[in-house]
Amino acid sequence: MRFSTLWPSLAALMASTISATALTYKMQPNEKACFFTDVAQKGAKIAFYFAVQSGGSFDIDYTVIGPNERVVMKGEKERQGDFVFTANDVGEFRFCFNNEMSTYTEKLVDFEIAVENEPRAQIPSKQGSTPEQTSVLEESILKLSSQLSTINRQQKYFRTRENRNFSTVRSTESRIFRFSMVEALMMVSMAGLQVFIVRFFFQGARKGYV
């Protein structure tokens, strides 16, 4: 099958079954923020991923609340999470982050919410192709989608590691700079104190000779 037929089929399959939202949000100190997604079909798969990129100890509290205010999952002081669960109820799901633990530290949070409805849409079949050929093509596309999703997760993981390591380097540089300033100030103070003590002794010695 030519690429001109394969890519529209892939787009039709993916666009009709998955809706996703990827955002980066800056949490203010003592802030609680919630994000919403609607599930129109019972049994849909919901993928929820988040990672704290910067701020404090890179941790955040989270809660996932389903329809009828039922808590689906929650966690405290988590740095990163990657979950997939089945929506047993139709309605609005709420994904909340809580930074009330921090009194002055901002936190940058990357997160993604993806809803995959079941059953999957059928790929438009080419004229003259058998159901077996269509099934093999669909399976190949789904496998490709899964592999792309895995690569995307790995890229996010490496990005999170890079941001955290960079934040650690900046924090270390800041501490070294402050320590150097304190050390320089102490050296200047000690030099001034030594000059004062020497002058005091010489002035006392002159008075003794007089």
PDB file of C-alpha atoms in Angstrom:
ATOM      1  CA  MET A   1       0.000   0.000   0.000  1.00  0.00           C
ATOM      2  CA  ARG A   2       1.325   3.455  -0.876  1.00  0.00           C
ATOM      3  CA  PHE A   3       2.090   6.131   1.733  1.00  0.00           C
ATOM      4  CA  SER A   4      -0.656   8.350   0.303  1.00  0.00           C
ATOM      5  CA  THR A   5      -3.192   5.761   1.463  1.00  0.00           C
ATOM      6  CA  LEU A   6      -1.463   4.792   4.723  1.00  0.00           C
ATOM      7  CA  TRP A   7      -1.146   8.230   6.343  1.00  0.00           C
ATOM      8  CA  PRO A   8      -4.797   9.319   5.916  1.00  0.00           C
ATOM      9  CA  SER A   9      -5.791   5.965   7.395  1.00  0.00           C
ATOM     10  CA  LEU A  10      -3.463   6.489  10.347  1.00  0.00           C
ATOM     11  CA  ALA A  11      -4.805   9.986  10.917  1.00  0.00           C
ATOM     12  CA  ALA A  12      -8.396   8.763  10.737  1.00  0.00           C
ATOM     13  CA  LEU A  13      -7.700   6.024  13.286  1.00  0.00           C
ATOM     14  CA  MET A  14      -5.844   8.189  15.801  1.00  0.00           C
ATOM     15  CA  ALA A  15      -7.955  11.335  15.567  1.00  0.00           C
ATOM     16  CA  SER A  16     -11.226   9.469  16.078  1.00  0.00           C
ATOM     17  CA  THR A  17     -10.177   7.501  19.140  1.00  0.00           C
ATOM     18  CA  ILE A  18      -7.835   9.678  21.215  1.00  0.00           C
ATOM     19  CA  SER A  19      -8.139  13.182  22.619  1.00  0.00           C
ATOM     20  CA  ALA A  20      -5.175  14.536  24.573  1.00  0.00           C
ATOM     21  CA  THR A  21      -4.145  17.689  26.405  1.00  0.00           C
ATOM     22  CA  ALA A  22      -0.485  18.478  27.210  1.00  0.00           C
ATOM     23  CA  LEU A  23       0.248  21.572  29.277  1.00  0.00           C
ATOM     24  CA  THR A  24       2.942  23.219  31.373  1.00  0.00           C
ATOM     25  CA  TYR A  25       1.656  25.107  34.401  1.00  0.00           C
ATOM     26  CA  LYS A  26       3.434  27.250  36.989  1.00  0.00           C
ATOM     27  CA  MET A  27       2.073  26.558  40.479  1.00  0.00           C
ATOM     28  CA  GLN A  28       2.197  29.528  42.823  1.00  0.00           C
ATOM     29  CA  PRO A  29       2.902  29.024  46.555  1.00  0.00           C
ATOM     30  CA  ASN A  30      -0.172  27.838  48.480  1.00  0.00           C
ATOM     31  CA  GLU A  31      -2.054  27.340  45.204  1.00  0.00           C
ATOM     32  CA  LYS A  32      -4.436  24.568  44.223  1.00  0.00           C
ATOM     33  CA  ALA A  33      -5.223  24.197  40.503  1.00  0.00           C
ATOM     34  CA  CYS A  34      -7.625  21.801  38.797  1.00  0.00           C
ATOM     35  CA  PHE A  35      -8.015  20.777  35.157  1.00  0.00           C
ATOM     36  CA  PHE A  36     -11.027  19.064  33.633  1.00  0.00           C
ATOM     37  CA  THR A  37     -11.793  16.558  30.896  1.00  0.00           C
ATOM     38  CA  ASP A  38     -15.094  15.045  29.790  1.00  0.00           C
ATOM     39  CA  VAL A  39     -15.554  11.323  29.204  1.00  0.00           C
ATOM     40  CA  ALA A  40     -18.493  10.583  26.936  1.00  0.00           C
ATOM     41  CA  GLN A  41     -18.213   6.799  26.890  1.00  0.00           C
ATOM     42  CA  LYS A  42     -18.092   4.312  29.742  1.00  0.00           C
ATOM     43  CA  GLY A  43     -15.003   2.109  29.712  1.00  0.00           C
ATOM     44  CA  ALA A  44     -12.756   4.698  28.090  1.00  0.00           C
ATOM     45  CA  LYS A  45      -9.068   4.602  28.942  1.00  0.00           C
ATOM     46  CA  ILE A  46      -7.620   7.704  30.609  1.00  0.00           C
ATOM     47  CA  ALA A  47      -3.860   8.264  30.652  1.00  0.00           C
ATOM     48  CA  PHE A  48      -2.533  10.788  33.177  1.00  0.00           C
ATOM     49  CA  TYR A  49       1.104  11.871  33.263  1.00  0.00           C
ATOM     50  CA  PHE A  50       2.797  14.619  35.249  1.00  0.00           C
ATOM     51  CA  ALA A  51       6.318  15.646  36.247  1.00  0.00           C
ATOM     52  CA  VAL A  52       7.569  18.533  38.404  1.00  0.00           C
ATOM     53  CA  GLN A  53      10.249  20.280  36.350  1.00  0.00           C
ATOM     54  CA  SER A  54      11.474  22.856  38.878  1.00  0.00           C
ATOM     55  CA  GLY A  55      10.861  24.305  42.309  1.00  0.00           C
ATOM     56  CA  GLY A  56      11.549  23.197  45.861  1.00  0.00           C
ATOM     57  CA  SER A  57      12.096  19.466  46.216  1.00  0.00           C
ATOM     58  CA  PHE A  58      10.408  18.776  42.840  1.00  0.00           C
ATOM     59  CA  ASP A  59       7.304  17.382  44.559  1.00  0.00           C
ATOM     60  CA  ILE A  60       3.572  18.093  44.395  1.00  0.00           C
ATOM     61  CA  ASP A  61       0.302  16.725  45.779  1.00  0.00           C
ATOM     62  CA  TYR A  62      -2.228  15.465  43.229  1.00  0.00           C
ATOM     63  CA  THR A  63      -5.783  14.165  43.218  1.00  0.00           C
ATOM     64  CA  VAL A  64      -7.935  12.689  40.443  1.00  0.00           C
ATOM     65  CA  ILE A  65     -11.653  13.038  41.102  1.00  0.00           C
ATOM     66  CA  GLY A  66     -14.301  11.400  38.937  1.00  0.00           C
ATOM     67  CA  PRO A  67     -18.018  12.059  38.529  1.00  0.00           C
ATOM     68  CA  ASN A  68     -20.070  12.101  41.737  1.00  0.00           C
ATOM     69  CA  GLU A  69     -16.943  13.456  43.525  1.00  0.00           C
ATOM     70  CA  ARG A  70     -15.398   9.988  43.728  1.00  0.00           C
ATOM     71  CA  VAL A  71     -11.629  10.047  44.340  1.00  0.00           C
ATOM     72  CA  VAL A  72      -9.983   7.864  41.683  1.00  0.00           C
ATOM     73  CA  MET A  73      -6.393   8.306  42.884  1.00  0.00           C
ATOM     74  CA  LYS A  74      -4.308  10.657  44.980  1.00  0.00           C
ATOM     75  CA  GLY A  75      -0.749  11.121  46.150  1.00  0.00           C
ATOM     76  CA  GLU A  76       1.355  13.416  48.301  1.00  0.00           C
ATOM     77  CA  LYS A  77       4.797  14.877  47.606  1.00  0.00           C
ATOM     78  CA  GLU A  78       5.183  12.994  44.332  1.00  0.00           C
ATOM     79  CA  ARG A  79       7.798  14.074  41.801  1.00  0.00           C
ATOM     80  CA  GLN A  80       6.397  12.254  38.784  1.00  0.00           C
ATOM     81  CA  GLY A  81       3.516   9.991  37.877  1.00  0.00           C
ATOM     82  CA  ASP A  82       2.351   7.993  34.877  1.00  0.00           C
ATOM     83  CA  PHE A  83      -1.045   6.291  35.222  1.00  0.00           C
ATOM     84  CA  VAL A  84      -3.641   4.617  33.010  1.00  0.00           C
ATOM     85  CA  PHE A  85      -7.083   3.786  34.384  1.00  0.00           C
ATOM     86  CA  THR A  86     -10.537   2.904  33.090  1.00  0.00           C
ATOM     87  CA  ALA A  87     -13.372   5.388  33.407  1.00  0.00           C
ATOM     88  CA  ASN A  88     -16.225   3.439  34.949  1.00  0.00           C
ATOM     89  CA  ASP A  89     -18.504   6.488  34.924  1.00  0.00           C
ATOM     90  CA  VAL A  90     -19.461   8.958  32.230  1.00  0.00           C
ATOM     91  CA  GLY A  91     -18.966  12.606  33.050  1.00  0.00           C
ATOM     92  CA  GLU A  92     -16.385  15.148  34.099  1.00  0.00           C
ATOM     93  CA  PHE A  93     -13.042  14.087  35.588  1.00  0.00           C
ATOM     94  CA  ARG A  94     -11.022  16.584  37.607  1.00  0.00           C
ATOM     95  CA  PHE A  95      -7.216  16.505  37.863  1.00  0.00           C
ATOM     96  CA  CYS A  96      -5.964  18.690  40.706  1.00  0.00           C
ATOM     97  CA  PHE A  97      -2.478  19.756  41.808  1.00  0.00           C
ATOM     98  CA  ASN A  98      -1.891  21.159  45.273  1.00  0.00           C
ATOM     99  CA  ASN A  99       1.118  23.313  46.199  1.00  0.00           C
ATOM    100  CA  GLU A 100      -0.180  24.371  49.608  1.00  0.00           C
ATOM    101  CA  MET A 101       2.840  22.664  51.202  1.00  0.00           C
ATOM    102  CA  SER A 102       5.093  25.450  49.862  1.00  0.00           C
ATOM    103  CA  THR A 103       4.934  28.889  51.439  1.00  0.00           C
ATOM    104  CA  TYR A 104       7.223  30.720  48.993  1.00  0.00           C
ATOM    105  CA  THR A 105       8.380  28.293  46.250  1.00  0.00           C
ATOM    106  CA  GLU A 106       6.922  28.246  42.747  1.00  0.00           C
ATOM    107  CA  LYS A 107       6.785  24.919  40.920  1.00  0.00           C
ATOM    108  CA  LEU A 108       6.658  24.188  37.202  1.00  0.00           C
ATOM    109  CA  VAL A 109       4.537  21.132  36.362  1.00  0.00           C
ATOM    110  CA  ASP A 110       4.314  19.360  32.998  1.00  0.00           C
ATOM    111  CA  PHE A 111       1.252  17.160  32.616  1.00  0.00           C
ATOM    112  CA  GLU A 112      -0.749  15.356  29.963  1.00  0.00           C
ATOM    113  CA  ILE A 113      -4.288  14.006  30.011  1.00  0.00           C
ATOM    114  CA  ALA A 114      -5.322  11.625  27.221  1.00  0.00           C
ATOM    115  CA  VAL A 115      -8.719   9.963  26.768  1.00  0.00           C
ATOM    116  CA  GLU A 116      -8.951   6.945  24.457  1.00  0.00           C
ATOM    117  CA  ASN A 117     -12.423   5.786  23.595  1.00  0.00           C
ATOM    118  CA  GLU A 118     -13.284   2.160  22.853  1.00  0.00           C
ATOM    119  CA  PRO A 119     -13.916   0.428  20.549  1.00  0.00           C
ATOM    120  CA  ARG A 120     -11.329   1.725  18.090  1.00  0.00           C
ATOM    121  CA  ALA A 121     -12.411   3.274  14.844  1.00  0.00           C
ATOM    122  CA  GLN A 122     -12.139   1.179  11.725  1.00  0.00           C
ATOM    123  CA  ILE A 123      -9.522   2.063   9.112  1.00  0.00           C
ATOM    124  CA  PRO A 124     -10.994   2.903   5.728  1.00  0.00           C
ATOM    125  CA  SER A 125     -10.312  -0.133   3.600  1.00  0.00           C
ATOM    126  CA  LYS A 126      -8.846   0.102   0.148  1.00  0.00           C
ATOM    127  CA  GLN A 127     -10.955  -1.221  -2.700  1.00  0.00           C
ATOM    128  CA  GLY A 128     -10.065  -4.826  -3.338  1.00  0.00           C
ATOM    129  CA  SER A 129      -8.317  -5.425   0.013  1.00  0.00           C
ATOM    130  CA  THR A 130      -9.365  -8.314   2.226  1.00  0.00           C
ATOM    131  CA  PRO A 131     -10.392  -7.987   5.918  1.00  0.00           C
ATOM    132  CA  GLU A 132      -7.222  -9.877   6.880  1.00  0.00           C
ATOM    133  CA  GLN A 133      -5.048  -7.278   5.153  1.00  0.00           C
ATOM    134  CA  THR A 134      -6.953  -4.464   6.838  1.00  0.00           C
ATOM    135  CA  SER A 135      -6.561  -6.160  10.236  1.00  0.00           C
ATOM    136  CA  VAL A 136      -2.812  -6.575   9.741  1.00  0.00           C
ATOM    137  CA  LEU A 137      -2.500  -2.913   8.743  1.00  0.00           C
ATOM    138  CA  GLU A 138      -4.535  -1.807  11.756  1.00  0.00           C
ATOM    139  CA  GLU A 139      -2.385  -3.918  14.080  1.00  0.00           C
ATOM    140  CA  SER A 140       0.787  -2.420  12.567  1.00  0.00           C
ATOM    141  CA  ILE A 141      -0.534   1.120  13.022  1.00  0.00           C
ATOM    142  CA  LEU A 142      -1.506   0.449  16.628  1.00  0.00           C
ATOM    143  CA  LYS A 143       1.912  -1.044  17.322  1.00  0.00           C
ATOM    144  CA  LEU A 144       3.541   2.007  15.732  1.00  0.00           C
ATOM    145  CA  SER A 145       1.359   4.272  17.872  1.00  0.00           C
ATOM    146  CA  SER A 146       2.387   2.377  21.014  1.00  0.00           C
ATOM    147  CA  GLN A 147       6.070   2.656  20.123  1.00  0.00           C
ATOM    148  CA  LEU A 148       5.736   6.392  19.445  1.00  0.00           C
ATOM    149  CA  SER A 149       4.004   6.811  22.785  1.00  0.00           C
ATOM    150  CA  THR A 150       6.863   4.975  24.509  1.00  0.00           C
ATOM    151  CA  ILE A 151       9.433   7.209  22.815  1.00  0.00           C
ATOM    152  CA  ASN A 152       7.424  10.266  23.830  1.00  0.00           C
ATOM    153  CA  ARG A 153       7.400   9.102  27.465  1.00  0.00           C
ATOM    154  CA  GLN A 154      11.142   8.513  27.395  1.00  0.00           C
ATOM    155  CA  GLN A 155      11.743  11.983  25.975  1.00  0.00           C
ATOM    156  CA  LYS A 156       9.640  13.500  28.752  1.00  0.00           C
ATOM    157  CA  TYR A 157      11.570  11.496  31.334  1.00  0.00           C
ATOM    158  CA  PHE A 158      14.918  12.698  29.983  1.00  0.00           C
ATOM    159  CA  ARG A 159      13.637  16.262  29.832  1.00  0.00           C
ATOM    160  CA  THR A 160      12.562  16.039  33.459  1.00  0.00           C
ATOM    161  CA  ARG A 161      15.952  14.640  34.465  1.00  0.00           C
ATOM    162  CA  GLU A 162      17.712  17.399  32.522  1.00  0.00           C
ATOM    163  CA  ASN A 163      15.622  20.154  34.127  1.00  0.00           C
ATOM    164  CA  ARG A 164      16.152  18.768  37.613  1.00  0.00           C
ATOM    165  CA  ASN A 165      19.892  18.369  37.117  1.00  0.00           C
ATOM    166  CA  PHE A 166      20.120  21.891  35.713  1.00  0.00           C
ATOM    167  CA  SER A 167      18.169  23.215  38.688  1.00  0.00           C
ATOM    168  CA  THR A 168      20.536  21.357  41.030  1.00  0.00           C
ATOM    169  CA  VAL A 169      23.542  22.880  39.240  1.00  0.00           C
ATOM    170  CA  ARG A 170      22.082  26.378  39.531  1.00  0.00           C
ATOM    171  CA  SER A 171      21.353  25.836  43.219  1.00  0.00           C
ATOM    172  CA  THR A 172      24.904  24.581  43.794  1.00  0.00           C
ATOM    173  CA  GLU A 173      26.377  27.550  41.935  1.00  0.00           C
ATOM    174  CA  SER A 174      24.261  29.921  44.006  1.00  0.00           C
ATOM    175  CA  ARG A 175      25.418  28.301  47.249  1.00  0.00           C
ATOM    176  CA  ILE A 176      29.067  28.423  46.151  1.00  0.00           C
ATOM    177  CA  PHE A 177      28.700  32.114  45.271  1.00  0.00           C
ATOM    178  CA  ARG A 178      27.113  32.926  48.643  1.00  0.00           C
ATOM    179  CA  PHE A 179      29.772  30.937  50.471  1.00  0.00           C
ATOM    180  CA  SER A 180      32.522  32.754  48.538  1.00  0.00           C
ATOM    181  CA  MET A 181      31.006  36.141  49.397  1.00  0.00           C
ATOM    182  CA  VAL A 182      30.780  35.222  53.080  1.00  0.00           C
ATOM    183  CA  GLU A 183      34.357  33.927  52.996  1.00  0.00           C
ATOM    184  CA  ALA A 184      35.617  37.131  51.338  1.00  0.00           C
ATOM    185  CA  LEU A 185      33.724  39.252  53.860  1.00  0.00           C
ATOM    186  CA  MET A 186      35.207  37.271  56.749  1.00  0.00           C
ATOM    187  CA  MET A 187      38.744  37.669  55.318  1.00  0.00           C
ATOM    188  CA  VAL A 188      38.305  41.443  54.954  1.00  0.00           C
ATOM    189  CA  SER A 189      36.903  41.637  58.474  1.00  0.00           C
ATOM    190  CA  MET A 190      39.809  39.596  59.883  1.00  0.00           C
ATOM    191  CA  ALA A 191      42.331  41.791  58.046  1.00  0.00           C
ATOM    192  CA  GLY A 192      40.694  44.932  59.421  1.00  0.00           C
ATOM    193  CA  LEU A 193      40.622  43.448  62.914  1.00  0.00           C
ATOM    194  CA  GLN A 194      44.329  42.542  62.711  1.00  0.00           C
ATOM    195  CA  VAL A 195      45.216  46.092  61.611  1.00  0.00           C
ATOM    196  CA  PHE A 196      43.172  47.498  64.474  1.00  0.00           C
ATOM    197  CA  ILE A 197      44.845  45.197  67.033  1.00  0.00           C
ATOM    198  CA  VAL A 198      48.383  46.038  65.744  1.00  0.00           C
ATOM    199  CA  ARG A 199      47.681  49.777  65.861  1.00  0.00           C
ATOM    200  CA  PHE A 200      46.240  49.392  69.346  1.00  0.00           C
ATOM    201  CA  PHE A 201      49.407  47.641  70.574  1.00  0.00           C
ATOM    202  CA  PHE A 202      51.722  50.230  68.975  1.00  0.00           C
ATOM    203  CA  GLN A 203      49.710  53.100  70.411  1.00  0.00           C
ATOM    204  CA  GLY A 204      49.898  51.453  73.851  1.00  0.00           C
ATOM    205  CA  ALA A 205      53.677  50.991  73.491  1.00  0.00           C
ATOM    206  CA  ARG A 206      54.203  54.688  72.607  1.00  0.00           C
ATOM    207  CA  LYS A 207      52.247  55.787  75.634  1.00  0.00           C
ATOM    208  CA  GLY A 208      54.476  53.556  77.780  1.00  0.00           C
ATOM    209  CA  TYR A 209      57.649  55.223  76.515  1.00  0.00           C
ATOM    210  CA  VAL A 210      56.268  58.695  77.152  1.00  0.00           C
TER     211      VAL A 210
END
